[in-house]
mmCIF file of C-alpha atoms and ligand atoms in Angstrom:
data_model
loop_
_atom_site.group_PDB
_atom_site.id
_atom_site.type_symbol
_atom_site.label_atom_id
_atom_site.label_comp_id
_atom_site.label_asym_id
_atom_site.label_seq_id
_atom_site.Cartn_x
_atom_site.Cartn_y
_atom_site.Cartn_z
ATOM 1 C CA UNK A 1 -45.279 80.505 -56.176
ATOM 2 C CA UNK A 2 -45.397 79.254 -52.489
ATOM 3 C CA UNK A 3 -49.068 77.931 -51.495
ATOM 4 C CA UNK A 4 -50.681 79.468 -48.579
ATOM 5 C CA UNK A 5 -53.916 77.834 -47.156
ATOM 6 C CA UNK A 6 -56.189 78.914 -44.289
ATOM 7 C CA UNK A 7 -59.768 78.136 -43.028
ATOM 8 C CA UNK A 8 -62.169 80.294 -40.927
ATOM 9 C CA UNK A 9 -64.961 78.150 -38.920
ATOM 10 C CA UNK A 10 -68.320 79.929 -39.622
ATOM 11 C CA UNK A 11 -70.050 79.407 -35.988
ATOM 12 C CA UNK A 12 -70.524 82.997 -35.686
ATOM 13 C CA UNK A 13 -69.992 86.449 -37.850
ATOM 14 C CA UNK A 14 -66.907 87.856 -38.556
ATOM 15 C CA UNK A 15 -64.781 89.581 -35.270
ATOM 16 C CA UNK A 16 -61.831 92.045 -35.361
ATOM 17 C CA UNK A 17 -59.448 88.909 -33.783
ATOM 18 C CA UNK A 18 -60.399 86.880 -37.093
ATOM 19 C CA UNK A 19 -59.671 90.269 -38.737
ATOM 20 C CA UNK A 20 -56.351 90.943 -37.091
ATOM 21 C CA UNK A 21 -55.393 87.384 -36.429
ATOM 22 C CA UNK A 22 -56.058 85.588 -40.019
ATOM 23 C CA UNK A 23 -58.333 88.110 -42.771
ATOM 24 C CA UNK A 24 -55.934 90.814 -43.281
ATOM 25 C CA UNK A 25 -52.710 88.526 -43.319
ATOM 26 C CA UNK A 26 -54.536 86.722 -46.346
ATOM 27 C CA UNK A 27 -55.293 90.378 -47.911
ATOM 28 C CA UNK A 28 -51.167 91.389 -48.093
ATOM 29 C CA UNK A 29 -50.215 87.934 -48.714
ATOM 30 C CA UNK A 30 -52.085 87.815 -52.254
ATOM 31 C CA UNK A 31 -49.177 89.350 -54.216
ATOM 32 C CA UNK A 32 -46.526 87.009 -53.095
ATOM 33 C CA UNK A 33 -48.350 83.876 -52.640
ATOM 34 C CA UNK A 34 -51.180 81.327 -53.559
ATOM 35 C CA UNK A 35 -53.787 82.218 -51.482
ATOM 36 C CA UNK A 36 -56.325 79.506 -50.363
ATOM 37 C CA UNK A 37 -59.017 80.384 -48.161
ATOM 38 C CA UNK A 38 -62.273 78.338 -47.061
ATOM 39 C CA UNK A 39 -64.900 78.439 -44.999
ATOM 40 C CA UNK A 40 -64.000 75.281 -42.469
ATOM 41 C CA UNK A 41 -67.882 74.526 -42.573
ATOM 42 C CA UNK A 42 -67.546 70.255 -41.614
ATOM 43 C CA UNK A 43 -65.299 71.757 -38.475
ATOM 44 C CA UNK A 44 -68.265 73.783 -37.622
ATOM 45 C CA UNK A 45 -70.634 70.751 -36.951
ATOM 46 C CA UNK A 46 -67.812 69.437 -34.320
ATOM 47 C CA UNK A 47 -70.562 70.666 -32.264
ATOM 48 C CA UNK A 48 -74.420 71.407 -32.678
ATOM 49 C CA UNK A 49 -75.541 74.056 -34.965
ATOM 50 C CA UNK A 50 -78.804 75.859 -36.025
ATOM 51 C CA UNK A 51 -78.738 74.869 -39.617
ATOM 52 C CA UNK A 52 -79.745 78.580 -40.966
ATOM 53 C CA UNK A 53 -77.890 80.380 -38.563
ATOM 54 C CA UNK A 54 -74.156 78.708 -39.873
ATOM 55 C CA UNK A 55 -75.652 79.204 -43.432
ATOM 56 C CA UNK A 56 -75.918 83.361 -42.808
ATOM 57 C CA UNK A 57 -72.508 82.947 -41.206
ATOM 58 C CA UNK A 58 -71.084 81.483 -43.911
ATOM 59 C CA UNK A 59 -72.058 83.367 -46.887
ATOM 60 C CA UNK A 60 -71.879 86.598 -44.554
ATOM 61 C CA UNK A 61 -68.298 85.245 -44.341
ATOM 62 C CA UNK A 62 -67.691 85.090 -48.120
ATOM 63 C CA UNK A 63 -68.684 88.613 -48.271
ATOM 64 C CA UNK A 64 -66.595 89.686 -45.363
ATOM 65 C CA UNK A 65 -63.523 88.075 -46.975
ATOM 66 C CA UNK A 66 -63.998 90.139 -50.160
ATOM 67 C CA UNK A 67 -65.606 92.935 -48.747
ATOM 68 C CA UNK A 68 -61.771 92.860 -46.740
ATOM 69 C CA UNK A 69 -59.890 92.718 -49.942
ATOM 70 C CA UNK A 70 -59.565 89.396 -51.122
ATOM 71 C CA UNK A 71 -60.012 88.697 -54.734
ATOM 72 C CA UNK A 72 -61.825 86.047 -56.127
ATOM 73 C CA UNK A 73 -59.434 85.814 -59.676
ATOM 74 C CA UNK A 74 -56.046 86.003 -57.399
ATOM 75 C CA UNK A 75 -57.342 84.149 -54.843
ATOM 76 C CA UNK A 76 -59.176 80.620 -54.121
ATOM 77 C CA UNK A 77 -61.847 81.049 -52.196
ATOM 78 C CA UNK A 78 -63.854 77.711 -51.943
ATOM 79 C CA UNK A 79 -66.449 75.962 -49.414
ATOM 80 C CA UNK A 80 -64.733 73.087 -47.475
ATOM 81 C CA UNK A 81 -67.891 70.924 -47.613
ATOM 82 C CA UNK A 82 -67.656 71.816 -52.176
ATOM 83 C CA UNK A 83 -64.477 69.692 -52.363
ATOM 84 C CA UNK A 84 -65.226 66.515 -50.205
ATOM 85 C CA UNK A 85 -62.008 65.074 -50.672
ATOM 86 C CA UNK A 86 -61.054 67.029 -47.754
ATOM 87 C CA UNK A 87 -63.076 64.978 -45.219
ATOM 88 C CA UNK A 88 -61.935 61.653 -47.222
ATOM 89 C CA UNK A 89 -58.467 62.873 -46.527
ATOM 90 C CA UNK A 90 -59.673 63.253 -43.048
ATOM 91 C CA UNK A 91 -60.747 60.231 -42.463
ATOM 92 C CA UNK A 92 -57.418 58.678 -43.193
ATOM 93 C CA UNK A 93 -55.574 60.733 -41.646
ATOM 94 C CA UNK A 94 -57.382 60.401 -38.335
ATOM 95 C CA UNK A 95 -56.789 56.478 -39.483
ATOM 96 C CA UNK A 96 -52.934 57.661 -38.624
ATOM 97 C CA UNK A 97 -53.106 59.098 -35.880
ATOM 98 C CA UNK A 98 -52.697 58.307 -32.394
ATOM 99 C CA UNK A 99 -55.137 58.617 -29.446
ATOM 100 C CA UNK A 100 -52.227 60.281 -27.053
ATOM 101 C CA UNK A 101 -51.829 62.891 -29.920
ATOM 102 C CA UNK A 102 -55.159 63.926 -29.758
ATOM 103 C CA UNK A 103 -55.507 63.668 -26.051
ATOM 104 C CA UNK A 104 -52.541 66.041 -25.872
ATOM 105 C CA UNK A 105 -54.561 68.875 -28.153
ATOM 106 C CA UNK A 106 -55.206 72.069 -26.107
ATOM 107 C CA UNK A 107 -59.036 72.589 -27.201
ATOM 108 C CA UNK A 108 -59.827 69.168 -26.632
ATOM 109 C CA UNK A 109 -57.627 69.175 -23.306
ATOM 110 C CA UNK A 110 -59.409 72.401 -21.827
ATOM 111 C CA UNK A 111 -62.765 71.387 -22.633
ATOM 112 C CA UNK A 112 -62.551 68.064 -20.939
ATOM 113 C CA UNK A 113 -60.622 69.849 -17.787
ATOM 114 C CA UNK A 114 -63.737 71.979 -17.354
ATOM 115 C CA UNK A 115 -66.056 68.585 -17.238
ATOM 116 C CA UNK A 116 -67.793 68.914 -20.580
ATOM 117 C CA UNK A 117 -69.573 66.267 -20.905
ATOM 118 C CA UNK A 118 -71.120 64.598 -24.512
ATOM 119 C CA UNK A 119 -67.462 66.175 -26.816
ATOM 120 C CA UNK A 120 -68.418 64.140 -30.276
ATOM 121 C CA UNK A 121 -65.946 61.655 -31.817
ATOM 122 C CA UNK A 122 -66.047 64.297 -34.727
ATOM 123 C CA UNK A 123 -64.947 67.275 -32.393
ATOM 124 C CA UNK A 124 -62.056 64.752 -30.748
ATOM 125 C CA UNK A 125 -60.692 63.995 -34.347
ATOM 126 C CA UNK A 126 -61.074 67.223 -35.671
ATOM 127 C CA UNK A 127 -56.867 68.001 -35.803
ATOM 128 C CA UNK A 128 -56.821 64.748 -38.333
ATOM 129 C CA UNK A 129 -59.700 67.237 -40.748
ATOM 130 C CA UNK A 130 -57.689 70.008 -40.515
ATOM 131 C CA UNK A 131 -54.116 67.866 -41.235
ATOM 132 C CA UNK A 132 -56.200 67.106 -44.451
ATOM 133 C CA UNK A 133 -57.184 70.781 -45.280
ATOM 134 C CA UNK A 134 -54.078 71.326 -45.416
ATOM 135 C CA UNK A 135 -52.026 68.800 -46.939
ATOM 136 C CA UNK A 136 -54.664 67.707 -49.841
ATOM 137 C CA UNK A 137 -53.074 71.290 -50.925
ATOM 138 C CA UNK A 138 -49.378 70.995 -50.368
ATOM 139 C CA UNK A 139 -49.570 74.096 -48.632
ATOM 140 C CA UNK A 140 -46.054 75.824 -47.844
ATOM 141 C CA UNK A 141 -47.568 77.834 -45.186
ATOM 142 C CA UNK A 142 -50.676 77.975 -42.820
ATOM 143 C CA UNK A 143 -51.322 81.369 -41.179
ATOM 144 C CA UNK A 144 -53.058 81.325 -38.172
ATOM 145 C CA UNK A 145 -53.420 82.727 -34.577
ATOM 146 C CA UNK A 146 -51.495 81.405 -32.078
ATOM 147 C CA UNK A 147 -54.341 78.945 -30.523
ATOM 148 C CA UNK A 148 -54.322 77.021 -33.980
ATOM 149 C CA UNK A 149 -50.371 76.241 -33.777
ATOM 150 C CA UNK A 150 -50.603 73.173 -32.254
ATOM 151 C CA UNK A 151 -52.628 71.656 -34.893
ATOM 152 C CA UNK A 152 -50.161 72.694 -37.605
ATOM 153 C CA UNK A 153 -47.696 71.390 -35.393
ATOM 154 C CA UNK A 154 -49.349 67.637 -35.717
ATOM 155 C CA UNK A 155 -50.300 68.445 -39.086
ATOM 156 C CA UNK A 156 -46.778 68.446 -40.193
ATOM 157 C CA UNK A 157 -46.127 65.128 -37.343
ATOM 158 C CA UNK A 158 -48.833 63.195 -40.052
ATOM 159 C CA UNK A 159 -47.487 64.380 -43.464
ATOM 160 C CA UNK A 160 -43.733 63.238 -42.050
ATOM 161 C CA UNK A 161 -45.228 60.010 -40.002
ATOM 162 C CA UNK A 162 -47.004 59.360 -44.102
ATOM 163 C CA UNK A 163 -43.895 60.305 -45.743
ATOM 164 C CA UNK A 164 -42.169 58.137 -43.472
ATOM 165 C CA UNK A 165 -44.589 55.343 -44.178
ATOM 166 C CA UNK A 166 -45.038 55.605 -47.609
ATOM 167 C CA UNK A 167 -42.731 57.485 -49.277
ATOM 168 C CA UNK A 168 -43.172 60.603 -50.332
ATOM 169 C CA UNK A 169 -46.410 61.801 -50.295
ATOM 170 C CA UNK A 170 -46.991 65.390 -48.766
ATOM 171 C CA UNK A 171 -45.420 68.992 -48.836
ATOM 172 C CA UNK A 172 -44.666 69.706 -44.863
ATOM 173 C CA UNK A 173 -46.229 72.603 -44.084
ATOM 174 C CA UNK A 174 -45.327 75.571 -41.787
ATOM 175 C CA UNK A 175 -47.801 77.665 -39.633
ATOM 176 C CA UNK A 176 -47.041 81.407 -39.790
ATOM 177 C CA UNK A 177 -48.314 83.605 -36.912
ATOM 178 C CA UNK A 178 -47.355 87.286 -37.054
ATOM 179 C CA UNK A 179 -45.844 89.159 -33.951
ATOM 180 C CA UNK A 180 -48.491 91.286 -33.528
ATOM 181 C CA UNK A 181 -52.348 90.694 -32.967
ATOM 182 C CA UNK A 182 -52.488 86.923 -33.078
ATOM 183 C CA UNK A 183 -54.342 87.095 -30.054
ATOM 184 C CA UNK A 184 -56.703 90.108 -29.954
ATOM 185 C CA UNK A 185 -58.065 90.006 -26.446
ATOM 186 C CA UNK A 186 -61.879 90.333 -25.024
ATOM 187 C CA UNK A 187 -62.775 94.053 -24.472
ATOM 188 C CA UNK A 188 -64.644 93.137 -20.912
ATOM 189 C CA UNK A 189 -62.204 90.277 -19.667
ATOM 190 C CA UNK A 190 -59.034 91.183 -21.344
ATOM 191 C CA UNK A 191 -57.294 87.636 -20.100
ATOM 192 C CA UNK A 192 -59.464 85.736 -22.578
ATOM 193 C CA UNK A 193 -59.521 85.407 -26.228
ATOM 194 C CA UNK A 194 -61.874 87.515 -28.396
ATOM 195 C CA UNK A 195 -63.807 85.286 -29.619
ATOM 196 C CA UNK A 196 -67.765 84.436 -31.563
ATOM 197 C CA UNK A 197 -68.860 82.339 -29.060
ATOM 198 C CA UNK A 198 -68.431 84.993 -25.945
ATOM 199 C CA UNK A 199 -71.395 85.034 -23.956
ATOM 200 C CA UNK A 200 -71.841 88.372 -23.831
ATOM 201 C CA UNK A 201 -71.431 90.397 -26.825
ATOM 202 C CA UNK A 202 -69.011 93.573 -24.848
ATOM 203 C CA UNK A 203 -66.474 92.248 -25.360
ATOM 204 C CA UNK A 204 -66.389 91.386 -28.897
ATOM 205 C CA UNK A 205 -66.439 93.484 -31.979
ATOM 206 C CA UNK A 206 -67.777 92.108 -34.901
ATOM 207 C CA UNK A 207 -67.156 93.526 -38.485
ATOM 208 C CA UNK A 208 -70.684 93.966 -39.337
ATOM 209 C CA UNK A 209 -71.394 95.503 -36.028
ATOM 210 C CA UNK A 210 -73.017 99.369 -36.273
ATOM 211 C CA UNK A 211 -70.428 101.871 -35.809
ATOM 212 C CA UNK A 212 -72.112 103.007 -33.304
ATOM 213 C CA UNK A 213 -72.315 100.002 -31.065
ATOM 214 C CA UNK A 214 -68.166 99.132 -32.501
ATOM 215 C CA UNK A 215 -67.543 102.648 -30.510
ATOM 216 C CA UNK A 216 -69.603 101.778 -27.449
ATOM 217 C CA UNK A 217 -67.786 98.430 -26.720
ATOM 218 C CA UNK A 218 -64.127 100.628 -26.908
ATOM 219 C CA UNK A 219 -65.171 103.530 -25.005
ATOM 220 C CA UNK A 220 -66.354 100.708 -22.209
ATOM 221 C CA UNK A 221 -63.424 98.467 -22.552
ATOM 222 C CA UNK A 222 -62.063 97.399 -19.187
ATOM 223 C CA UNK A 223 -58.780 98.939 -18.179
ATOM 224 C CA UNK A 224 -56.670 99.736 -14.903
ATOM 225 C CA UNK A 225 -56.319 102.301 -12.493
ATOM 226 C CA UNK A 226 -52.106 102.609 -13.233
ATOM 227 C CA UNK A 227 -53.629 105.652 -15.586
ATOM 228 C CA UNK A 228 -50.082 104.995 -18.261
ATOM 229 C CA UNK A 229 -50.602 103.930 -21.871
ATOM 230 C CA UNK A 230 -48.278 101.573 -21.513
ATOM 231 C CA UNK A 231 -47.874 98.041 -23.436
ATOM 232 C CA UNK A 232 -47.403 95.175 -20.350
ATOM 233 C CA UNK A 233 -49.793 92.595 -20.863
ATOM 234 C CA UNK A 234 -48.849 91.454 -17.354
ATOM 235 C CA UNK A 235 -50.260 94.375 -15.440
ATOM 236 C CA UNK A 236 -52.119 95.977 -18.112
ATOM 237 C CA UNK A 237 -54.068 93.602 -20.528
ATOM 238 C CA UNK A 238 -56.682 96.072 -21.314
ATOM 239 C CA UNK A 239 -54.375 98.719 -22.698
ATOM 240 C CA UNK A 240 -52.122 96.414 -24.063
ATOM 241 C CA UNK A 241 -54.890 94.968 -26.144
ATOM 242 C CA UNK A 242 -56.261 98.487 -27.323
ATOM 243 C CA UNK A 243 -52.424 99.326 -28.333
ATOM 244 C CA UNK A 244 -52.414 95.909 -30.223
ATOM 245 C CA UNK A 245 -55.659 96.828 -31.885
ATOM 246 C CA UNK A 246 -55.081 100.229 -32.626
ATOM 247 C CA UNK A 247 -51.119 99.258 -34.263
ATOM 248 C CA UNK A 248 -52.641 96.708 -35.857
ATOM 249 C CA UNK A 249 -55.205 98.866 -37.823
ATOM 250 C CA UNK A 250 -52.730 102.162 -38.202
ATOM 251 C CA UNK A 251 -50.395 99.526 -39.274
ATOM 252 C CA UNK A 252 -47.587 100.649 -37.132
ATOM 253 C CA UNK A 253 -45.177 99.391 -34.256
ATOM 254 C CA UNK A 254 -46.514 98.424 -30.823
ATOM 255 C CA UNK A 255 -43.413 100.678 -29.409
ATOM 256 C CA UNK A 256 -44.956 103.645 -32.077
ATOM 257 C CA UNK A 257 -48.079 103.077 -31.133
ATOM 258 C CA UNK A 258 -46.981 103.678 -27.099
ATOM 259 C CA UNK A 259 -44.972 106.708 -27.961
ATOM 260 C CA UNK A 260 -47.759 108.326 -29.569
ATOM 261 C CA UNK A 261 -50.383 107.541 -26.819
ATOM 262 C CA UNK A 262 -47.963 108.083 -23.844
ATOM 263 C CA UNK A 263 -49.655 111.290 -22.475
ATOM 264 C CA UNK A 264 -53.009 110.667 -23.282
ATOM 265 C CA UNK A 265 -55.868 109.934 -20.684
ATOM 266 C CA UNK A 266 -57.519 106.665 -21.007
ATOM 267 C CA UNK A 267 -60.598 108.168 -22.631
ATOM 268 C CA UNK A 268 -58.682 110.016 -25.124
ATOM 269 C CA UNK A 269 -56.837 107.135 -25.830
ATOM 270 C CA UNK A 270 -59.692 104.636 -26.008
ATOM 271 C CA UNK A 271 -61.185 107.543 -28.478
ATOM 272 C CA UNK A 272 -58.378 107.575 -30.496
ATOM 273 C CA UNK A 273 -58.358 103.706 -31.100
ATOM 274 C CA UNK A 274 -62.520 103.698 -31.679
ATOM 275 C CA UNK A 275 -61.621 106.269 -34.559
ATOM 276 C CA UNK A 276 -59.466 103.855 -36.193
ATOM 277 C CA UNK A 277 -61.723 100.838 -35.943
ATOM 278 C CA UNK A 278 -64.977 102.709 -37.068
ATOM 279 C CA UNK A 279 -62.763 103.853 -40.027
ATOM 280 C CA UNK A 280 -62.066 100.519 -40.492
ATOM 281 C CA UNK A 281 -65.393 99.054 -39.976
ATOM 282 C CA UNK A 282 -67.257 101.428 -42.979
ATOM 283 C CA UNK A 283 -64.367 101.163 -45.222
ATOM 284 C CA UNK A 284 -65.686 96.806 -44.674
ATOM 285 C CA UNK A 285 -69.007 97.654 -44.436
ATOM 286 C CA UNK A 286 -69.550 99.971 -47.451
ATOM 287 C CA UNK A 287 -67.753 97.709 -49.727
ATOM 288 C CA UNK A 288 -69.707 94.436 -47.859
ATOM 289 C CA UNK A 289 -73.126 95.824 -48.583
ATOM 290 C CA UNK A 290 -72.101 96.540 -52.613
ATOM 291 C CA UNK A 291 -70.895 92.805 -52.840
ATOM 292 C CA UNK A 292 -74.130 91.310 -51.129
ATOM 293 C CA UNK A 293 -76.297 92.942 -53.981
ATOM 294 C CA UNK A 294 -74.480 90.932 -56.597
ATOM 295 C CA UNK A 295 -74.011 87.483 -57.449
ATOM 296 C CA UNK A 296 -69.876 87.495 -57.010
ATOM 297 C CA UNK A 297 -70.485 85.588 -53.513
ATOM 298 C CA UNK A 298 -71.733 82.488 -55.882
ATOM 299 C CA UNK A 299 -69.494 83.259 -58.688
ATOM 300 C CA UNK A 300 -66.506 83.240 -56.032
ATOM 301 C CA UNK A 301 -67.706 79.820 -54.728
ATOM 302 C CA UNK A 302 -68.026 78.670 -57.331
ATOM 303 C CA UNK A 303 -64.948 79.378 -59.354
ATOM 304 C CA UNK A 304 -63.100 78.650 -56.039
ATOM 305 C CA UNK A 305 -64.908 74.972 -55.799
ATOM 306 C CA UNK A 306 -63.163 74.241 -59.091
ATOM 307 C CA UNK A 307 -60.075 75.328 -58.756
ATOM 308 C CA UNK A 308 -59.648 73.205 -55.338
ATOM 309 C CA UNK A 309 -61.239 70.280 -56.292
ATOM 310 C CA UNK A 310 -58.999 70.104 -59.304
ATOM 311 C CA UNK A 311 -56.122 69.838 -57.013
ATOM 312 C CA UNK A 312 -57.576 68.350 -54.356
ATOM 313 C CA UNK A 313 -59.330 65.119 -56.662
ATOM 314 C CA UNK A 314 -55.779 64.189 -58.040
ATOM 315 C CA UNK A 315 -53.937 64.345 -54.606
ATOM 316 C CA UNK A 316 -56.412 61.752 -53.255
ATOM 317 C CA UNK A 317 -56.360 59.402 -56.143
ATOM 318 C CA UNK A 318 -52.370 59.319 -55.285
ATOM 319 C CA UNK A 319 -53.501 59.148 -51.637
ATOM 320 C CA UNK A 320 -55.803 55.996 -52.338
ATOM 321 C CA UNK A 321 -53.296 54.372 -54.896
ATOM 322 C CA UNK A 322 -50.955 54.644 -51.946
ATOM 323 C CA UNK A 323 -52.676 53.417 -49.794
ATOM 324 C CA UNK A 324 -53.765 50.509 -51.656
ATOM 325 C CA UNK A 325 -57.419 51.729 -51.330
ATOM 326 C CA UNK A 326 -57.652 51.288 -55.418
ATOM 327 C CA UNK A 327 -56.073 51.398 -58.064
HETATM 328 P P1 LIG B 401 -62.001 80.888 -35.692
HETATM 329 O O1 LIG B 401 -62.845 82.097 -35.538
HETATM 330 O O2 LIG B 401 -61.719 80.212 -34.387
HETATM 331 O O3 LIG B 401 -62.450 79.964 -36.776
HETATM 332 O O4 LIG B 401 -60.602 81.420 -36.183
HETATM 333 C C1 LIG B 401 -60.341 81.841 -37.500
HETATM 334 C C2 LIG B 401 -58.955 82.445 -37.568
HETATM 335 O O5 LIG B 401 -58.912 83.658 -36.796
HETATM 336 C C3 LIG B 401 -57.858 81.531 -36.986
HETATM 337 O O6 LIG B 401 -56.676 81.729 -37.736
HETATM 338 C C4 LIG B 401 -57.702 82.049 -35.584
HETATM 339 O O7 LIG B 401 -56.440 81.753 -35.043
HETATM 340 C C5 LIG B 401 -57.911 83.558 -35.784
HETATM 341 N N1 LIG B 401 -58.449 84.154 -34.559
HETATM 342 C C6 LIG B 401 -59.614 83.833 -33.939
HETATM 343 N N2 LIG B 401 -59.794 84.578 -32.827
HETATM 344 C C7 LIG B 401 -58.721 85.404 -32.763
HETATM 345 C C8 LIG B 401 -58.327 86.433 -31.856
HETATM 346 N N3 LIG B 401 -59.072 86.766 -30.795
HETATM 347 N N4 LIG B 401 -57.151 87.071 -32.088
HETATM 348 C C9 LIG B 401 -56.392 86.762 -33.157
HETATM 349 N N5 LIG B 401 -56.707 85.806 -34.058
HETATM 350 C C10 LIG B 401 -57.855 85.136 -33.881
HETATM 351 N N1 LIG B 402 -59.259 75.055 -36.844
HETATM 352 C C1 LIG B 402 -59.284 76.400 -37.363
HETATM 353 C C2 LIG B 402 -59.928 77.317 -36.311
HETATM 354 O O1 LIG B 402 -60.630 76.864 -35.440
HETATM 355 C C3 LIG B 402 -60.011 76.498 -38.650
HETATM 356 C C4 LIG B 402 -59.386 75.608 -39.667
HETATM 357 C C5 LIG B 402 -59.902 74.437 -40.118
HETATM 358 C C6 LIG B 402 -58.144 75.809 -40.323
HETATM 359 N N2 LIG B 402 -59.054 73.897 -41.051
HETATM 360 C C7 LIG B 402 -57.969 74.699 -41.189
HETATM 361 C C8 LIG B 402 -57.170 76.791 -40.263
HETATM 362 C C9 LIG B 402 -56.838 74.545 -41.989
HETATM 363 C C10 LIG B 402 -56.031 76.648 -41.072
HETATM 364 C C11 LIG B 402 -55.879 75.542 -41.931
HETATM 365 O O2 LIG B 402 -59.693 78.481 -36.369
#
């Protein structure tokens, strides 16, 4: 069975784009593939934290991920900071890689653009952590929204520059991003990425939001006087995201997904998609608060832990042998 590895940063809860971009993608791909999931928690201290917030996050997380249908015996579900070897990996990975790669990254590249000033060394070499995430697993395929491309992209540069180098030791992996909804767009500035770390919260729709506050944020999403349901991101990025977010839900065709809303008014229309996400967001949230009264979050963890490690431990011993770092 073909491996299939992905990791979600917990800086903030849940949001429909880490829904429609990465969570339900993991859901279907359980009955074809190895599913891997973890909580990226060492990417998460790239930058400063509040120690109990990214704790919530991350067991809210856990939750989420179930509470969306993955399954803790089909699935691995695991904490990156349980199975260390990751950030050992890391470490010598970032050991082969060059500076111009990572000066070439997009997040780092933007950031720096807009004069941040005090980026860590950890946040600079974070591609090298997540090459290691992902090739301490062999993993076959990495799905991901589109922003996370490039790093798959220099993930599989590494595992060929160490096959290369040493003969060979790592799968090359692929990153998968679906057609539709890897990039679910902010409700009040449709141009930018949803995304936890918005300043305001409008624009963003988090799965454990109230259904009531979920509808709010449609009904008010920004749109455009052309008064046409019409997908053309160009012209119309506020429709075009509520047709991506309603086909993605209804789990039909953008072109369907026009066709049906072609007549409708923009308020009708934005009503149609809040009934789909509020159906959505109970279905998550009924089955979310049953799982938080139980103890499967730390049975998952910890069942997960041992399954990765196990893999994990033996790749890095090859690693290190390799490498000449023991014997
Ligand atoms: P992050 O929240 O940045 O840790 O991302 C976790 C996963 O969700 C990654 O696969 C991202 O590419 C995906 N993702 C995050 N934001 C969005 C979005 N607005 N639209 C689609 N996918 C997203
Ligand atoms: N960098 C990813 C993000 O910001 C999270 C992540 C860390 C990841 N390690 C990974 C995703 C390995 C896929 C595979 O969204």
């Amino acid at each position: 069975m073909k491996k299939m590895l992905s990791g979600i940063k917990p800086t903030g809860e849940l949001h429909l784009g880490n829904y429609i971009g990465a969570l339900r993608n993991f859901v279907k791909y359980q009955d074809d593939y190895d599913v891997n999931v973890f909580i990226a928690n060492l990417h998460t201290i790239t930058f400063p934290q509040d120690p109990e917030e990214i704790n919530k996050y991350l067991h809210d997380a856990i939750g989420l991920y179930l509470a969306c249908g993955l399954d803790k015996d089909r699935a691995t579900i695991f904490l990156q900071s349980d199975v260390l070897e990751h950030a050992n990996l890391g470490f010598i990975l970032a050991c082969h890689t060059y500076e111009g790669e990572l000066d070439r990254m997009t997040q780092y590249k933007d950031r720096k653009s807009k004069g941040a000033e005090g980026l860590s060394a950890g946040f600079y070499t974070y591609p090298s952590l997540m090459a290691a995430d992902i090739l301490i697993h062999d993993a076959d395929f990495v799905p991901v929204g589109d922003d996370q491309k490039q790093h798959v992209e220099l993930t599989r540069d590494l595992a060929q520059r160490m096959n290369n180098r040493y003969g060979k030791l790592f799968n090359v992996p692929e990153p998968l991003i679906q057609k539709v909804g890897a990039r679910i767009m902010d409700l009040q500035d449709p141009t930018r990425k949803m995304s936890k770390s918005d300043q305001s919260d409008k624009g963003c729709i988090y799965l454990l939001d109230s259904v009531k506050s979920a509808r709010k944020k449609i009904m008010s999403a920004q749109t455009d006087s052309l008064a046409q349901v019409k997908y053309d991101v160009e012209n119309q990025p506020g429709i075009s995201n509520l047709l991506t977010i309603y086909a993605s839900i209804a789990d039909v065709s953008i072109e369907d997904a026009e066709a049906k809303f072609k007549d409708y008014r923009y308020g009708d229309f934005k009503k149609a998609v809040a009934d789909v996400v509020v159906a959505l967001l109970e279905d998550i949230q009924g089955k979310f608060n049953d799982i938080v009264q139980t103890d499967i979050i730390s049975e998952t963890l910890a069942s997960g832990k041992a399954k990765a490690q196990a893999y994990a431990s033996k790749k890095l011993k090859l690693v290190n042998e390799t490498l000449g770092i023991h014997i």
